[in-house]
CSV table of C-alpha atoms in Angstrom, one decimal:
chain,number,residue,atom,x,y,z
Z,1,HIS,CA,60.2,43.1,7.8
Z,2,LYS,CA,60.0,39.4,9.0
Z,3,TRP,CA,63.8,40.0,10.1
Z,4,ARG,CA,64.0,43.4,11.0
Z,5,PHE,CA,62.4,43.1,14.8
Z,6,VAL,CA,63.5,39.6,15.4
Z,7,LYS,CA,63.8,39.2,19.6
Z,8,ILE,CA,66.5,40.4,20.5
Z,9,LYS,CA,68.1,37.5,22.1
Z,10,SER,CA,68.3,35.4,18.6
Z,11,LEU,CA,70.4,38.1,17.1
Z,12,SER,CA,72.9,37.8,19.6
Z,13,PRO,CA,75.7,36.3,17.6
Z,14,HIS,CA,74.9,38.8,15.2
Z,15,ASN,CA,75.7,42.1,18.2
Z,16,ARG,CA,78.7,43.0,19.9
Z,17,SER,CA,79.0,40.5,22.4
Z,18,GLY,CA,78.7,37.9,19.2
Z,19,TYR,CA,81.7,38.8,17.8
Z,20,GLU,CA,83.4,39.5,21.6
Z,21,ALA,CA,82.8,35.7,22.3
Z,22,ALA,CA,83.7,34.5,18.7
Z,23,ALA,CA,86.6,37.1,18.6
Z,24,GLN,CA,88.1,34.8,21.5
Z,25,ARG,CA,89.0,31.9,19.1
Z,26,PHE,CA,90.5,34.0,16.9
Z,27,CYS,CA,94.4,33.5,15.5
Z,28,ALA,CA,95.6,37.1,15.9
Z,29,SER,CA,99.0,36.0,13.3
Z,30,ASP,CA,96.3,35.4,10.4
Z,31,LEU,CA,96.1,39.0,10.0
Z,32,GLU,CA,99.9,39.9,10.9
Z,33,VAL,CA,100.3,40.1,6.7
Z,34,ASP,CA,102.4,42.2,4.4
Z,35,LEU,CA,100.4,42.8,1.4
Z,36,SER,CA,102.9,44.9,-0.3
Z,37,GLY,CA,102.8,44.6,-3.7
Z,38,ARG,CA,99.0,43.6,-4.2
Z,39,SER,CA,96.2,45.1,-5.0
Z,40,PHE,CA,92.4,45.3,-3.3
Z,41,MET,CA,89.7,46.7,-4.8
Z,42,ILE,CA,86.8,47.8,-2.5
Z,43,THR,CA,83.0,48.7,-3.8
Z,44,GLY,CA,81.3,51.2,-1.1
Z,45,ALA,CA,85.1,52.2,0.3
Z,46,ASN,CA,83.9,55.8,1.7
Z,47,SER,CA,82.1,54.7,4.5
Z,48,GLY,CA,81.2,51.8,7.1
Z,49,ILE,CA,82.7,48.4,6.5
Z,50,GLY,CA,84.0,49.7,3.5
Z,51,LYS,CA,86.0,52.1,4.7
Z,52,ARG,CA,87.0,50.1,7.4
Z,53,ALA,CA,88.3,47.1,5.2
Z,54,ALA,CA,90.3,49.8,2.6
Z,55,LEU,CA,91.9,51.1,5.9
Z,56,GLU,CA,93.6,47.6,7.4
Z,57,VAL,CA,94.2,46.9,3.7
Z,58,SER,CA,96.2,49.5,3.4
Z,59,ALA,CA,98.1,49.2,6.9
Z,60,ARG,CA,99.2,46.3,6.1
Z,61,GLY,CA,101.0,47.6,2.8
Z,62,GLY,CA,98.2,46.7,0.0
Z,63,THR,CA,96.9,49.3,-2.7
Z,64,VAL,CA,93.7,50.2,-2.6
Z,65,HIS,CA,91.2,51.0,-5.4
Z,66,MET,CA,88.3,52.6,-3.6
Z,67,VAL,CA,85.1,52.1,-6.0
Z,68,CYS,CA,82.1,55.2,-5.0
Z,69,ARG,CA,79.5,56.7,-6.3
Z,70,ASN,CA,80.0,59.8,-4.6
Z,71,GLU,CA,83.6,61.8,-5.2
Z,72,SER,CA,83.5,64.3,-2.2
Z,73,ARG,CA,83.3,61.5,0.6
Z,74,ALA,CA,85.4,59.3,-1.2
Z,75,GLU,CA,88.5,61.7,-1.7
Z,76,ALA,CA,87.6,62.5,2.2
Z,77,ALA,CA,87.4,59.0,3.0
Z,78,ARG,CA,90.7,58.7,1.0
Z,79,GLN,CA,92.6,61.0,2.5
Z,80,ASP,CA,91.6,59.8,6.3
Z,81,ILE,CA,93.0,56.5,5.0
Z,82,VAL,CA,96.1,57.7,3.8
Z,83,GLU,CA,97.1,59.8,7.0
Z,84,GLN,CA,96.1,56.6,9.4
Z,85,SER,CA,97.5,54.2,7.4
Z,86,LYS,CA,100.9,56.1,6.2
Z,87,ASN,CA,100.3,54.3,2.7
Z,88,GLN,CA,99.8,56.8,-0.7
Z,89,ASN,CA,98.5,53.6,-2.8
Z,90,VAL,CA,95.0,54.2,-2.2
Z,91,HIS,CA,93.4,55.1,-5.5
Z,92,VAL,CA,89.3,56.6,-5.7
Z,93,HIS,CA,87.2,55.7,-8.9
Z,94,ILE,CA,83.6,56.9,-9.1
Z,95,VAL,CA,81.1,55.1,-10.0
Z,96,ASP,CA,77.6,54.6,-9.6
Z,97,LEU,CA,77.0,50.4,-9.4
Z,98,SER,CA,73.3,50.6,-10.3
Z,99,ASN,CA,74.7,51.8,-13.7
Z,100,ALA,CA,74.8,48.8,-15.7
Z,101,ARG,CA,76.9,50.7,-18.6
Z,102,ARG,CA,79.4,52.2,-16.6
Z,103,VAL,CA,80.1,49.3,-14.3
Z,104,TRP,CA,81.0,47.4,-17.4
Z,105,GLU,CA,83.2,50.4,-19.0
Z,106,PHE,CA,85.1,50.8,-15.7
Z,107,ALA,CA,86.2,47.3,-15.4
Z,108,GLN,CA,87.1,47.5,-19.2
Z,109,SER,CA,89.4,50.6,-18.6
Z,110,PHE,CA,90.5,49.3,-14.8
Z,111,THR,CA,91.8,46.1,-16.2
Z,112,GLN,CA,93.7,47.8,-19.0
Z,113,SER,CA,96.0,49.5,-16.8
Z,114,ASN,CA,96.0,48.1,-13.5
Z,115,SER,CA,96.2,44.0,-11.8
Z,116,LEU,CA,94.2,43.1,-9.4
Z,117,HIS,CA,94.2,41.1,-6.7
Z,118,VAL,CA,91.4,41.0,-4.8
Z,119,LEU,CA,87.8,41.8,-5.8
Z,120,ILE,CA,85.7,43.3,-2.2
Z,121,ASN,CA,81.7,43.4,-3.3
Z,122,ASN,CA,80.8,45.7,-0.2
Z,123,ALA,CA,78.9,48.7,-1.7
Z,124,GLY,CA,74.9,47.9,-1.3
Z,125,CYS,CA,71.9,49.9,-1.0
Z,126,MET,CA,68.8,49.6,0.8
Z,127,VAL,CA,65.8,51.8,-1.0
Z,128,ASN,CA,62.4,51.9,0.6
Z,129,GLN,CA,60.4,53.3,-1.7
Z,130,ARG,CA,60.0,51.5,-5.2
Z,131,GLU,CA,62.7,53.3,-7.7
Z,132,LEU,CA,64.1,53.2,-10.8
Z,133,THR,CA,67.4,53.9,-12.7
Z,134,GLU,CA,67.7,55.7,-15.8
Z,135,ASP,CA,67.6,52.4,-17.4
Z,136,GLY,CA,64.4,51.5,-16.0
Z,137,LEU,CA,65.5,49.1,-13.4
Z,138,GLU,CA,64.6,48.5,-9.9
Z,139,LYS,CA,67.2,50.7,-7.9
Z,140,ASN,CA,68.3,47.6,-5.1
Z,141,PHE,CA,68.6,45.2,-8.2
Z,142,ALA,CA,70.5,47.3,-10.1
Z,143,THR,CA,72.9,48.0,-7.3
Z,144,ASN,CA,72.8,44.6,-5.4
Z,145,THR,CA,72.8,42.2,-8.0
Z,146,LEU,CA,73.2,42.8,-11.5
Z,147,GLY,CA,76.4,45.4,-10.5
Z,148,THR,CA,78.0,42.9,-9.0
Z,149,PHE,CA,77.1,40.5,-10.8
Z,150,ILE,CA,78.6,43.0,-13.7
Z,151,LEU,CA,81.8,44.1,-12.1
Z,152,THR,CA,82.8,40.2,-10.6
Z,153,THR,CA,82.2,39.2,-14.3
Z,154,ALA,CA,83.8,41.8,-15.8
Z,155,LEU,CA,87.2,41.2,-13.5
Z,156,ILE,CA,87.2,37.7,-13.5
Z,157,PRO,CA,89.3,37.0,-16.5
Z,158,SER,CA,92.1,39.8,-14.7
Z,159,LEU,CA,91.8,37.8,-11.4
Z,160,LYS,CA,93.1,34.2,-13.8
Z,161,ARG,CA,96.3,36.5,-14.3
Z,162,VAL,CA,97.6,36.4,-10.8
Z,163,GLU,CA,98.6,34.5,-8.0
Z,164,ASP,CA,96.2,34.1,-5.2
Z,165,PRO,CA,93.2,35.9,-6.6
Z,166,ARG,CA,89.6,36.3,-4.5
Z,167,VAL,CA,86.4,37.8,-4.3
Z,168,VAL,CA,84.5,38.9,-1.4
Z,169,THR,CA,81.2,40.1,-1.4
Z,170,VAL,CA,79.6,41.3,1.3
Z,171,SER,CA,76.1,39.5,2.4
Z,172,SER,CA,73.8,40.1,5.3
Z,173,GLY,CA,72.1,37.5,7.4
Z,174,GLY,CA,68.9,39.1,6.7
Z,175,MET,CA,69.3,37.0,3.5
Z,176,LEU,CA,68.4,33.2,5.8
Z,177,THR,CA,64.9,34.9,5.7
Z,178,GLN,CA,64.8,34.9,1.6
Z,179,LYS,CA,64.2,31.8,-0.9
Z,180,LEU,CA,65.7,32.8,-4.4
Z,181,ASN,CA,62.7,34.4,-6.1
Z,182,VAL,CA,64.0,34.5,-9.6
Z,183,ASP,CA,60.1,35.4,-11.3
Z,184,ASP,CA,60.0,38.7,-9.6
Z,185,LEU,CA,63.7,40.0,-9.8
Z,186,GLN,CA,62.7,43.4,-9.7
Z,187,PHE,CA,60.3,43.6,-7.3
Z,188,GLU,CA,56.8,44.2,-9.4
Z,189,LYS,CA,54.3,41.8,-7.8
Z,190,GLY,CA,52.1,43.0,-4.8
Z,191,ALA,CA,53.4,46.1,-2.1
Z,192,PHE,CA,57.2,47.0,-2.0
Z,193,ASP,CA,59.1,45.9,0.9
Z,194,GLY,CA,63.0,47.2,0.9
Z,195,THR,CA,64.1,45.5,3.3
Z,196,ALA,CA,62.7,42.1,1.9
Z,197,ALA,CA,64.5,43.1,-1.5
Z,198,TYR,CA,67.6,44.1,0.0
Z,199,ALA,CA,67.5,40.5,1.5
Z,200,GLN,CA,66.4,39.1,-1.4
Z,201,ASN,CA,69.3,40.1,-2.9
Z,202,LYS,CA,71.9,38.7,-0.4
Z,203,ARG,CA,70.7,35.7,-0.9
Z,204,GLN,CA,71.0,36.5,-4.7
Z,205,GLN,CA,74.8,37.1,-4.0
Z,206,VAL,CA,75.7,34.0,-2.2
Z,207,ILE,CA,73.9,31.9,-4.7
Z,208,LEU,CA,76.3,33.6,-7.2
Z,209,THR,CA,79.1,32.9,-4.6
Z,210,ASP,CA,78.7,29.4,-4.6
Z,211,ARG,CA,78.0,29.3,-8.8
Z,212,TRP,CA,81.0,31.4,-9.3
Z,213,ALA,CA,83.5,29.4,-7.1
Z,214,SER,CA,82.0,26.3,-9.0
Z,215,GLN,CA,82.5,27.4,-12.5
Z,216,HIS,CA,86.5,29.4,-11.9
Z,217,LYS,CA,88.6,27.6,-10.0
Z,218,GLU,CA,91.4,29.4,-9.7
Z,219,ILE,CA,89.6,32.1,-7.9
Z,220,HIS,CA,88.6,31.7,-4.0
Z,221,PHE,CA,85.3,33.3,-3.5
Z,222,SER,CA,83.6,33.5,-0.3
Z,223,SER,CA,80.6,35.9,0.7
Z,224,MET,CA,79.9,36.4,4.8
Z,225,HIS,CA,77.6,38.3,7.3
Z,226,PRO,CA,79.8,41.5,9.1
Z,227,GLY,CA,77.0,40.8,12.0
Z,228,TRP,CA,75.0,44.1,12.7
Z,229,ALA,CA,77.2,47.0,12.8
Z,230,ASP,CA,76.6,50.3,13.5
Z,231,THR,CA,77.1,52.0,10.1
Z,232,PRO,CA,76.0,54.8,8.5
Z,233,ALA,CA,74.1,52.9,6.0
Z,234,VAL,CA,72.5,50.7,9.0
Z,235,GLN,CA,71.3,54.3,10.5
Z,236,THR,CA,69.8,56.1,7.1
Z,237,SER,CA,68.4,52.7,5.9
Z,238,MET,CA,67.1,51.0,8.8
Z,239,PRO,CA,66.5,53.7,12.4
Z,240,ALA,CA,64.0,51.9,13.9
Z,241,PHE,CA,66.3,48.6,13.9
Z,242,HIS,CA,69.1,51.1,14.8
Z,243,ALA,CA,67.9,52.8,18.0
Z,244,LYS,CA,66.5,49.5,19.6
Z,245,MET,CA,69.6,48.0,18.9
Z,246,GLN,CA,72.5,50.8,19.4
Z,247,SER,CA,73.8,50.0,21.9
Z,248,ARG,CA,74.5,46.1,21.1
Z,249,LEU,CA,75.3,46.8,17.5
Z,250,ARG,CA,79.3,46.0,16.5
Z,251,THR,CA,81.9,48.2,16.2
Z,252,GLU,CA,82.5,49.0,11.9
Z,253,ALA,CA,86.0,47.4,12.9
Z,254,MET,CA,84.3,44.2,14.2
Z,255,GLY,CA,81.8,44.0,10.9
Z,256,ALA,CA,85.0,44.3,8.5
Z,257,ASP,CA,87.2,41.6,10.5
Z,258,THR,CA,86.0,38.7,8.5
Z,259,VAL,CA,86.0,40.8,5.1
Z,260,VAL,CA,89.9,41.8,5.9
Z,261,TRP,CA,90.7,38.2,7.0
Z,262,LEU,CA,88.7,37.0,4.2
Z,263,ALA,CA,91.2,39.1,1.7
Z,264,ALA,CA,94.1,38.6,3.0
Z,265,SER,CA,94.9,35.8,5.6
Z,266,ALA,CA,96.8,32.6,4.1
Z,267,ALA,CA,94.3,30.9,6.7
Z,268,ALA,CA,91.2,31.6,4.6
Z,269,ARG,CA,92.4,30.7,1.4
Z,270,GLU,CA,92.8,27.1,3.3
Z,271,GLN,CA,88.6,26.9,3.8
Z,272,PRO,CA,87.0,25.3,0.2
Z,273,SER,CA,85.5,28.2,-2.4
Z,274,GLY,CA,82.1,29.4,-2.3
Z,275,LEU,CA,81.0,29.1,1.5
Z,276,PHE,CA,79.3,31.6,3.7
Z,277,PHE,CA,81.3,32.9,6.2
Z,278,GLN,CA,80.8,34.9,9.7
Z,279,ASP,CA,83.6,35.5,12.6
Z,280,ARG,CA,85.9,34.0,10.5
Z,281,ARG,CA,84.5,30.9,10.1
Z,282,ALA,CA,81.8,28.9,7.7
Z,283,VAL,CA,78.9,28.9,8.5
Z,284,ALA,CA,75.1,27.6,7.0
Z,285,ALA,CA,73.5,29.8,4.4
Z,286,HIS,CA,70.7,28.3,5.4
Z,287,LEU,CA,68.3,28.1,9.0
Z,288,PRO,CA,67.8,25.1,10.0
Z,289,LEU,CA,64.7,23.3,8.7
Z,290,ALA,CA,64.0,26.4,6.4
Z,291,SER,CA,62.5,26.3,3.2
Z,292,SER,CA,64.8,28.7,1.6
Z,293,ARG,CA,66.7,26.4,-0.4
Z,294,SER,CA,66.5,26.7,-4.4
Z,295,SER,CA,66.7,24.4,-7.0
Z,296,PRO,CA,69.8,24.1,-9.7
Z,297,GLN,CA,66.9,25.0,-12.2
Z,298,GLU,CA,66.3,28.3,-10.3
Z,299,GLU,CA,69.9,28.9,-9.8
Z,300,GLU,CA,70.5,28.6,-13.5
Z,301,LYS,CA,67.0,31.1,-14.4
Z,302,LEU,CA,69.1,33.6,-12.1
Z,303,LEU,CA,72.5,33.4,-13.5
Z,304,ALA,CA,70.3,33.5,-17.1
Z,305,ALA,CA,68.3,36.6,-16.1
Z,306,LEU,CA,71.9,38.4,-15.1
Z,307,GLU,CA,73.4,37.2,-18.0
Z,308,GLU,CA,71.1,38.8,-20.7
Z,309,PHE,CA,71.1,42.0,-18.3
Z,310,SER,CA,74.8,42.3,-18.7
Z,311,LEU,CA,75.3,41.7,-22.0
Z,312,LYS,CA,72.4,44.1,-22.8
Z,313,PHE,CA,74.6,47.0,-21.4
Z,314,LYS,CA,78.2,45.9,-22.4
Z,315,PRO,CA,79.5,48.5,-24.5
């Protein structure tokens, strides 16, 4: 649990006061945009940062495709978003991202009848006991890394057909503590640590973002750290951290701000593709002097492993 109880002082850029300080340099007009005619897919859009991002996009006229696991919660969130945004173009798709075959099937059927301009990979899980999916994959890895990899890979051809396509992946500052470990992608060795597993997956997402950016120049890729926000996921997965930090945590709107900025603003498009952002600014993906950098060979090995897994489940 290396990053769970870091001194509060060192967390300050990531908490509410850090956001408030950063927001003083934000350009308000960056998000004065009309998104009508543009289509946004947001995973994990029924609560927390995903729901807030969906609301912000919808309020600006964008069409929103909510990809969620639980139908009743998703439908309740959809109604809430429509009511607040006065935009009816909000659609629910029920997909469990830990089910690799289902992710492939969904992406293939979606692209047959819908266009897509922006994919926001927001869904994530932090399971604190080692659990396997019905396919025998460790659940954090299956959802956070493989599910994200398959959905993005399957949607890339469709994204390349539209103007100004983007992919935004919600990572976490927790990944700063992690060096890519390609030899134990499913956490089979040693004692299982759900927080470290989640942080490892988030490191993998940042590496994937960088790799996708170099492979697919037509699409703008970015990953980001939303800061420590007061979301249902944090309350459930990290109760001790939540209790200790509650008054200092960011709101969901603060956590979602950079997601929406990366997905919707012209200013974000001017940034190079493949970078890691916090508070509307590209930041280092490694701590100073940290030994968290991986070699190109290790990164190739990660991509090869994910490619192999994804093809295994491709219908």
